[in-house]
Amino acid sequence: MRLVLVGPPGAGKGTQAEFISEHFGIPKISTGDIFRGNVSGGTDLGKLAKKYMDAGDLVPDEVTNAMVRDRLAQEDARDGFLLDGFPRNVAQAKVLDGILAEFGSGLSVVLELDVDQDEVVRRLSGRRSCKKCGHVWHLEYDPPSSPGVCDRCGGQLYHRDDDEPATVRHRLEVYLAQTSPLVKYYSSRDQLVAIDALGTVEDVTERAIEALKPYA
Ligand code: AP5
């Protein structure tokens, strides 16, 4: 399955990506995670990306597209993948079509996580991410058993810089202006399946797996 997840910041894309990729045995490719890895590694790509991420803006397309192309060319993505955070605008979607055509394949399906703005703000303000393994927790909805420590790997938890309220507001504006047109782009090609992303993590995972079964 060649799958793209779409949804506003905080919809639960990263959370669901972990379960979906495990269930269907496909690698999870998150552009946000790749950028954050580069930021913490102090690479040139990380230094460039950080300026845009801290402001809640998109990293320029040419940088992001080249990074995704390299990742999709790797062996483990040949028979399927889950893209989380890419494409982020129609121009990136067209580049993705071109990359996949070059590799002799195409997208199987795009899954939209549908959630309202108030819930997104609640989810992002309570999010805590692990510095070591990247797992995401939530102070209220999915709290770690010891504050500040990841139950999975013992890593330190942190609040992402771009989860500050003013940056969240801007990221939502960017989503509405630049990313939400993807819903029309993919639905006009009959490639979009939407699910309600409200409810517990387990409920949403169940809905996602059920919706994706026909494409596996
Ligand atoms: P990115 O990391 O992709 O951020 P995002 O799309 O804004 O999404 P988030 O990671 O904030 O949210 P999510 O939907 O994954 O939610 P999560 O599962 O964590 O991108 C960051 C930045 O990188 C961008 O702003 C941009 O600068 C750059 N970038 C990335 N890709 C790019 C691209 N293609 N082009 C250009 N620039 C790019 O869940 C949120 C919280 O809610 C967690 O605490 C979780 O525990 C909790 N939660 C999840 N599900 C539930 C549930 N069902 N019930 C209760 N709580 C839940």
mmCIF file of C-alpha atoms and ligand atoms in Angstrom:
data_model
loop_
_atom_site.group_PDB
_atom_site.id
_atom_site.type_symbol
_atom_site.label_atom_id
_atom_site.label_comp_id
_atom_site.label_asym_id
_atom_site.label_seq_id
_atom_site.Cartn_x
_atom_site.Cartn_y
_atom_site.Cartn_z
ATOM 1 C CA MET A 1 0.000 0.000 0.000
ATOM 2 C CA ARG A 2 1.247 3.485 -0.910
ATOM 3 C CA LEU A 3 -0.536 5.710 1.550
ATOM 4 C CA VAL A 4 -0.607 9.430 2.348
ATOM 5 C CA LEU A 5 -2.046 10.778 5.630
ATOM 6 C CA VAL A 6 -3.609 14.245 5.506
ATOM 7 C CA GLY A 7 -5.004 16.300 8.366
ATOM 8 C CA PRO A 8 -4.404 19.505 10.315
ATOM 9 C CA PRO A 9 -1.531 19.880 12.798
ATOM 10 C CA GLY A 10 -2.394 17.814 15.851
ATOM 11 C CA ALA A 11 -5.012 15.655 14.099
ATOM 12 C CA GLY A 12 -3.112 12.554 15.240
ATOM 13 C CA LYS A 13 -1.248 11.740 12.013
ATOM 14 C CA GLY A 14 1.994 10.771 13.770
ATOM 15 C CA THR A 15 0.125 8.792 16.435
ATOM 16 C CA GLN A 16 -1.918 6.833 13.892
ATOM 17 C CA ALA A 17 1.034 6.456 11.507
ATOM 18 C CA GLU A 18 2.820 4.275 14.080
ATOM 19 C CA PHE A 19 -0.116 1.839 14.375
ATOM 20 C CA ILE A 20 -1.068 1.828 10.682
ATOM 21 C CA SER A 21 2.488 1.224 9.456
ATOM 22 C CA GLU A 22 2.902 -1.603 11.954
ATOM 23 C CA HIS A 23 -0.459 -3.166 11.046
ATOM 24 C CA PHE A 24 0.154 -3.128 7.291
ATOM 25 C CA GLY A 25 3.932 -3.718 7.468
ATOM 26 C CA ILE A 26 4.916 -0.560 5.572
ATOM 27 C CA PRO A 27 7.587 1.994 6.547
ATOM 28 C CA LYS A 28 6.404 5.263 8.059
ATOM 29 C CA ILE A 29 8.007 8.285 6.414
ATOM 30 C CA SER A 30 7.376 11.512 8.319
ATOM 31 C CA THR A 31 8.872 14.677 6.817
ATOM 32 C CA GLY A 32 8.442 16.455 10.175
ATOM 33 C CA ASP A 33 10.430 13.690 11.936
ATOM 34 C CA ILE A 34 13.168 13.778 9.272
ATOM 35 C CA PHE A 35 13.465 17.557 9.628
ATOM 36 C CA ARG A 36 13.512 17.327 13.455
ATOM 37 C CA GLY A 37 16.218 14.642 13.263
ATOM 38 C CA ASN A 38 18.298 16.996 11.129
ATOM 39 C CA VAL A 39 17.698 19.898 13.518
ATOM 40 C CA SER A 40 18.887 17.877 16.520
ATOM 41 C CA GLY A 41 21.819 16.512 14.501
ATOM 42 C CA GLY A 42 22.861 20.092 13.600
ATOM 43 C CA THR A 43 23.070 19.351 9.846
ATOM 44 C CA ASP A 44 22.890 22.075 7.172
ATOM 45 C CA LEU A 45 19.418 20.819 6.239
ATOM 46 C CA GLY A 46 18.393 21.064 9.913
ATOM 47 C CA LYS A 47 19.733 24.629 10.223
ATOM 48 C CA LEU A 48 17.768 25.682 7.159
ATOM 49 C CA ALA A 49 14.567 23.834 8.140
ATOM 50 C CA LYS A 50 14.588 25.147 11.738
ATOM 51 C CA LYS A 51 13.955 28.748 10.656
ATOM 52 C CA TYR A 52 10.769 27.735 8.853
ATOM 53 C CA MET A 53 9.597 25.198 11.431
ATOM 54 C CA ASP A 54 9.975 27.581 14.379
ATOM 55 C CA ALA A 55 7.841 30.113 12.498
ATOM 56 C CA GLY A 56 5.241 27.468 11.640
ATOM 57 C CA ASP A 57 5.872 27.916 7.903
ATOM 58 C CA LEU A 58 6.529 25.255 5.300
ATOM 59 C CA VAL A 59 10.137 24.427 4.437
ATOM 60 C CA PRO A 60 10.691 25.393 0.755
ATOM 61 C CA ASP A 61 9.359 22.844 -1.707
ATOM 62 C CA GLU A 62 12.635 22.195 -3.545
ATOM 63 C CA VAL A 63 14.362 21.181 -0.292
ATOM 64 C CA THR A 64 11.470 18.990 0.882
ATOM 65 C CA ASN A 65 10.856 17.364 -2.493
ATOM 66 C CA ALA A 66 14.509 16.339 -2.898
ATOM 67 C CA MET A 67 14.545 14.873 0.620
ATOM 68 C CA VAL A 68 11.368 12.835 -0.027
ATOM 69 C CA ARG A 69 12.620 11.621 -3.393
ATOM 70 C CA ASP A 70 15.807 10.268 -1.760
ATOM 71 C CA ARG A 71 13.793 8.552 0.952
ATOM 72 C CA LEU A 72 11.297 6.952 -1.446
ATOM 73 C CA ALA A 73 14.160 5.626 -3.560
ATOM 74 C CA GLN A 74 15.340 3.480 -0.635
ATOM 75 C CA GLU A 75 14.810 -0.265 -0.810
ATOM 76 C CA ASP A 76 12.325 -0.517 2.088
ATOM 77 C CA ALA A 77 9.869 1.881 0.366
ATOM 78 C CA ARG A 78 9.761 -0.045 -2.896
ATOM 79 C CA ASP A 79 6.683 -2.133 -2.057
ATOM 80 C CA GLY A 80 4.777 0.408 -0.032
ATOM 81 C CA PHE A 81 4.989 3.270 2.450
ATOM 82 C CA LEU A 82 3.020 5.614 4.649
ATOM 83 C CA LEU A 83 3.763 9.307 4.098
ATOM 84 C CA ASP A 84 2.991 11.523 7.112
ATOM 85 C CA GLY A 85 3.303 15.271 6.439
ATOM 86 C CA PHE A 86 3.977 15.082 2.706
ATOM 87 C CA PRO A 87 2.593 16.342 0.388
ATOM 88 C CA ARG A 88 1.730 19.611 2.083
ATOM 89 C CA ASN A 89 0.472 21.562 -0.950
ATOM 90 C CA VAL A 90 -0.730 20.814 -4.470
ATOM 91 C CA ALA A 91 2.711 21.518 -5.971
ATOM 92 C CA GLN A 92 4.249 18.829 -3.715
ATOM 93 C CA ALA A 93 1.397 16.442 -4.650
ATOM 94 C CA LYS A 94 2.251 16.862 -8.327
ATOM 95 C CA VAL A 95 5.928 16.216 -7.608
ATOM 96 C CA LEU A 96 4.948 13.065 -5.691
ATOM 97 C CA ASP A 97 2.886 11.885 -8.689
ATOM 98 C CA GLY A 98 5.960 12.414 -10.867
ATOM 99 C CA ILE A 99 8.330 10.562 -8.515
ATOM 100 C CA LEU A 100 5.991 7.575 -8.286
ATOM 101 C CA ALA A 101 5.413 7.509 -12.051
ATOM 102 C CA GLU A 102 9.191 7.435 -12.475
ATOM 103 C CA PHE A 103 9.362 4.457 -10.093
ATOM 104 C CA GLY A 104 6.544 2.768 -12.060
ATOM 105 C CA SER A 105 3.917 3.035 -9.329
ATOM 106 C CA GLY A 106 1.214 5.348 -7.983
ATOM 107 C CA LEU A 107 -0.619 6.183 -4.763
ATOM 108 C CA SER A 108 -3.076 3.587 -3.444
ATOM 109 C CA VAL A 109 -5.063 5.931 -1.209
ATOM 110 C CA VAL A 110 -5.035 9.159 0.815
ATOM 111 C CA LEU A 111 -6.498 8.992 4.322
ATOM 112 C CA GLU A 112 -7.850 12.244 5.761
ATOM 113 C CA LEU A 113 -8.102 12.571 9.549
ATOM 114 C CA ASP A 114 -11.045 14.848 10.198
ATOM 115 C CA VAL A 115 -10.967 16.776 13.495
ATOM 116 C CA ASP A 116 -12.165 20.207 14.608
ATOM 117 C CA GLN A 117 -9.931 23.141 15.501
ATOM 118 C CA ASP A 118 -10.686 23.232 19.261
ATOM 119 C CA GLU A 119 -9.634 19.602 19.639
ATOM 120 C CA VAL A 120 -6.453 20.236 17.648
ATOM 121 C CA VAL A 121 -5.480 23.051 20.024
ATOM 122 C CA ARG A 122 -6.174 20.794 23.053
ATOM 123 C CA ARG A 123 -4.087 17.991 21.550
ATOM 124 C CA LEU A 124 -1.111 20.204 20.685
ATOM 125 C CA SER A 125 -1.003 22.109 23.968
ATOM 126 C CA GLY A 126 -0.752 18.821 25.901
ATOM 127 C CA ARG A 127 1.585 17.005 23.520
ATOM 128 C CA ARG A 128 4.935 15.835 24.842
ATOM 129 C CA SER A 129 7.378 14.145 22.440
ATOM 130 C CA CYS A 130 10.262 11.841 23.294
ATOM 131 C CA LYS A 131 13.730 13.171 22.393
ATOM 132 C CA LYS A 132 15.073 9.659 21.983
ATOM 133 C CA CYS A 133 12.447 7.507 20.197
ATOM 134 C CA GLY A 134 10.058 10.228 18.943
ATOM 135 C CA HIS A 135 6.945 8.652 20.507
ATOM 136 C CA VAL A 136 4.234 11.214 21.288
ATOM 137 C CA TRP A 137 2.390 11.375 24.600
ATOM 138 C CA HIS A 138 -0.353 13.659 25.868
ATOM 139 C CA LEU A 139 -0.476 15.079 29.401
ATOM 140 C CA GLU A 140 -4.199 14.379 29.709
ATOM 141 C CA TYR A 141 -5.203 11.844 27.010
ATOM 142 C CA ASP A 142 -2.171 9.549 27.123
ATOM 143 C CA PRO A 143 0.087 10.519 30.021
ATOM 144 C CA PRO A 144 3.432 8.800 30.658
ATOM 145 C CA SER A 145 3.589 7.026 34.035
ATOM 146 C CA SER A 146 6.440 9.267 35.296
ATOM 147 C CA PRO A 147 6.208 12.933 34.303
ATOM 148 C CA GLY A 148 8.781 13.930 31.674
ATOM 149 C CA VAL A 149 9.994 10.376 31.000
ATOM 150 C CA CYS A 150 9.087 8.173 28.022
ATOM 151 C CA ASP A 151 7.640 4.803 29.150
ATOM 152 C CA ARG A 152 8.888 3.162 25.967
ATOM 153 C CA CYS A 153 12.591 4.014 26.065
ATOM 154 C CA GLY A 154 13.271 6.126 29.176
ATOM 155 C CA GLY A 155 14.030 9.174 26.979
ATOM 156 C CA GLN A 156 13.335 12.745 28.033
ATOM 157 C CA LEU A 157 10.001 14.285 26.958
ATOM 158 C CA TYR A 158 9.774 17.825 25.580
ATOM 159 C CA HIS A 159 7.176 20.301 24.345
ATOM 160 C CA ARG A 160 7.859 21.133 20.678
ATOM 161 C CA ASP A 161 8.831 24.784 20.036
ATOM 162 C CA ASP A 162 6.223 24.969 17.277
ATOM 163 C CA ASP A 163 3.468 23.919 19.727
ATOM 164 C CA GLU A 164 3.454 27.371 21.370
ATOM 165 C CA PRO A 165 -0.076 28.863 20.974
ATOM 166 C CA ALA A 166 0.883 31.674 18.521
ATOM 167 C CA THR A 167 2.797 29.244 16.285
ATOM 168 C CA VAL A 168 -0.054 26.706 16.433
ATOM 169 C CA ARG A 169 -2.463 29.411 15.232
ATOM 170 C CA HIS A 170 -0.147 30.191 12.313
ATOM 171 C CA ARG A 171 0.315 26.494 11.457
ATOM 172 C CA LEU A 172 -3.469 26.139 11.284
ATOM 173 C CA GLU A 173 -3.660 29.115 8.897
ATOM 174 C CA VAL A 174 -0.940 27.546 6.752
ATOM 175 C CA TYR A 175 -2.866 24.262 6.779
ATOM 176 C CA LEU A 176 -6.092 25.944 5.639
ATOM 177 C CA ALA A 177 -4.424 28.016 2.927
ATOM 178 C CA GLN A 178 -1.887 25.556 1.545
ATOM 179 C CA THR A 179 -2.631 21.984 2.632
ATOM 180 C CA SER A 180 -6.431 21.684 2.777
ATOM 181 C CA PRO A 181 -6.745 22.107 -1.065
ATOM 182 C CA LEU A 182 -5.240 18.607 -1.214
ATOM 183 C CA VAL A 183 -8.597 17.219 -0.054
ATOM 184 C CA LYS A 184 -10.228 18.481 -3.262
ATOM 185 C CA TYR A 185 -7.201 17.464 -5.346
ATOM 186 C CA TYR A 186 -7.330 13.841 -4.193
ATOM 187 C CA SER A 187 -11.127 13.504 -3.916
ATOM 188 C CA SER A 188 -11.528 14.685 -7.521
ATOM 189 C CA ARG A 189 -9.300 11.738 -8.458
ATOM 190 C CA ASP A 190 -11.276 9.321 -6.251
ATOM 191 C CA GLN A 191 -8.228 8.699 -4.078
ATOM 192 C CA LEU A 192 -9.484 10.194 -0.808
ATOM 193 C CA VAL A 193 -11.002 8.369 2.154
ATOM 194 C CA ALA A 194 -11.938 10.457 5.220
ATOM 195 C CA ILE A 195 -12.480 9.224 8.771
ATOM 196 C CA ASP A 196 -13.669 10.941 11.924
ATOM 197 C CA ALA A 197 -10.532 11.399 14.045
ATOM 198 C CA LEU A 198 -12.365 12.316 17.272
ATOM 199 C CA GLY A 199 -12.501 9.702 20.025
ATOM 200 C CA THR A 200 -9.813 7.631 21.664
ATOM 201 C CA VAL A 201 -6.577 6.719 19.872
ATOM 202 C CA GLU A 202 -7.769 3.088 19.763
ATOM 203 C CA ASP A 203 -11.142 4.036 18.206
ATOM 204 C CA VAL A 204 -9.443 6.104 15.511
ATOM 205 C CA THR A 205 -6.928 3.318 14.757
ATOM 206 C CA GLU A 206 -9.796 0.863 14.331
ATOM 207 C CA ARG A 207 -11.592 3.228 11.917
ATOM 208 C CA ALA A 208 -8.384 3.831 9.969
ATOM 209 C CA ILE A 209 -7.568 0.136 9.576
ATOM 210 C CA GLU A 210 -11.128 -0.651 8.494
ATOM 211 C CA ALA A 211 -11.091 2.180 5.929
ATOM 212 C CA LEU A 212 -7.711 1.093 4.534
ATOM 213 C CA LYS A 213 -8.358 -2.666 4.280
ATOM 214 C CA PRO A 214 -9.623 -2.496 0.668
ATOM 215 C CA TYR A 215 -6.301 -0.967 -0.409
ATOM 216 C CA ALA A 216 -3.964 -3.420 1.334
HETATM 217 P P1 AP5 B 1 4.888 17.965 11.201
HETATM 218 O O1 AP5 B 1 5.754 17.305 12.201
HETATM 219 O O2 AP5 B 1 4.410 17.180 10.024
HETATM 220 O O3 AP5 B 1 3.691 18.622 11.973
HETATM 221 P P2 AP5 B 1 2.114 18.696 11.689
HETATM 222 O O4 AP5 B 1 1.585 18.253 10.385
HETATM 223 O O5 AP5 B 1 1.810 20.106 12.057
HETATM 224 O O6 AP5 B 1 1.547 17.626 12.558
HETATM 225 P P3 AP5 B 1 1.881 17.368 14.035
HETATM 226 O O7 AP5 B 1 3.100 16.528 14.151
HETATM 227 O O8 AP5 B 1 1.872 18.658 14.822
HETATM 228 O O9 AP5 B 1 0.565 16.615 14.496
HETATM 229 P P4 AP5 B 1 0.041 15.143 14.220
HETATM 230 O O10 AP5 B 1 -1.158 15.216 13.331
HETATM 231 O O11 AP5 B 1 1.150 14.232 13.812
HETATM 232 O O12 AP5 B 1 -0.485 14.814 15.676
HETATM 233 P P5 AP5 B 1 0.107 13.813 16.799
HETATM 234 O O13 AP5 B 1 -0.084 12.403 16.369
HETATM 235 O O14 AP5 B 1 1.472 14.236 17.237
HETATM 236 O O15 AP5 B 1 5.612 19.249 10.604
HETATM 237 C C1 AP5 B 1 6.288 20.174 11.438
HETATM 238 C C2 AP5 B 1 6.929 21.239 10.551
HETATM 239 O O16 AP5 B 1 7.884 20.628 9.632
HETATM 240 C C3 AP5 B 1 5.970 22.004 9.619
HETATM 241 O O17 AP5 B 1 5.337 23.071 10.281
HETATM 242 C C4 AP5 B 1 6.946 22.462 8.521
HETATM 243 O O18 AP5 B 1 7.703 23.560 8.934
HETATM 244 C C5 AP5 B 1 7.876 21.263 8.366
HETATM 245 N N1 AP5 B 1 7.384 20.311 7.347
HETATM 246 C C6 AP5 B 1 7.011 19.007 7.558
HETATM 247 N N2 AP5 B 1 6.619 18.455 6.399
HETATM 248 C C7 AP5 B 1 6.741 19.411 5.433
HETATM 249 C C8 AP5 B 1 6.472 19.453 4.038
HETATM 250 N N3 AP5 B 1 5.961 18.394 3.397
HETATM 251 N N4 AP5 B 1 6.722 20.600 3.367
HETATM 252 C C9 AP5 B 1 7.219 21.668 3.989
HETATM 253 N N5 AP5 B 1 7.485 21.719 5.323
HETATM 254 C C10 AP5 B 1 7.249 20.594 6.040
HETATM 255 O O19 AP5 B 1 -0.958 14.091 17.973
HETATM 256 C C11 AP5 B 1 -0.979 15.337 18.656
HETATM 257 C C12 AP5 B 1 -1.250 15.090 20.161
HETATM 258 O O20 AP5 B 1 -2.568 14.564 20.300
HETATM 259 C C13 AP5 B 1 -0.310 14.067 20.819
HETATM 260 O O21 AP5 B 1 -0.017 14.482 22.118
HETATM 261 C C14 AP5 B 1 -1.133 12.757 20.860
HETATM 262 O O22 AP5 B 1 -0.787 11.953 21.967
HETATM 263 C C15 AP5 B 1 -2.554 13.297 20.980
HETATM 264 N N6 AP5 B 1 -3.553 12.462 20.297
HETATM 265 C C16 AP5 B 1 -3.449 11.869 19.082
HETATM 266 N N7 AP5 B 1 -4.573 11.202 18.770
HETATM 267 C C17 AP5 B 1 -5.434 11.393 19.812
HETATM 268 C C18 AP5 B 1 -6.759 10.979 20.088
HETATM 269 N N8 AP5 B 1 -7.479 10.209 19.242
HETATM 270 N N9 AP5 B 1 -7.328 11.374 21.245
HETATM 271 C C19 AP5 B 1 -6.633 12.143 22.116
HETATM 272 N N10 AP5 B 1 -5.354 12.562 21.918
HETATM 273 C C20 AP5 B 1 -4.773 12.198 20.780
#
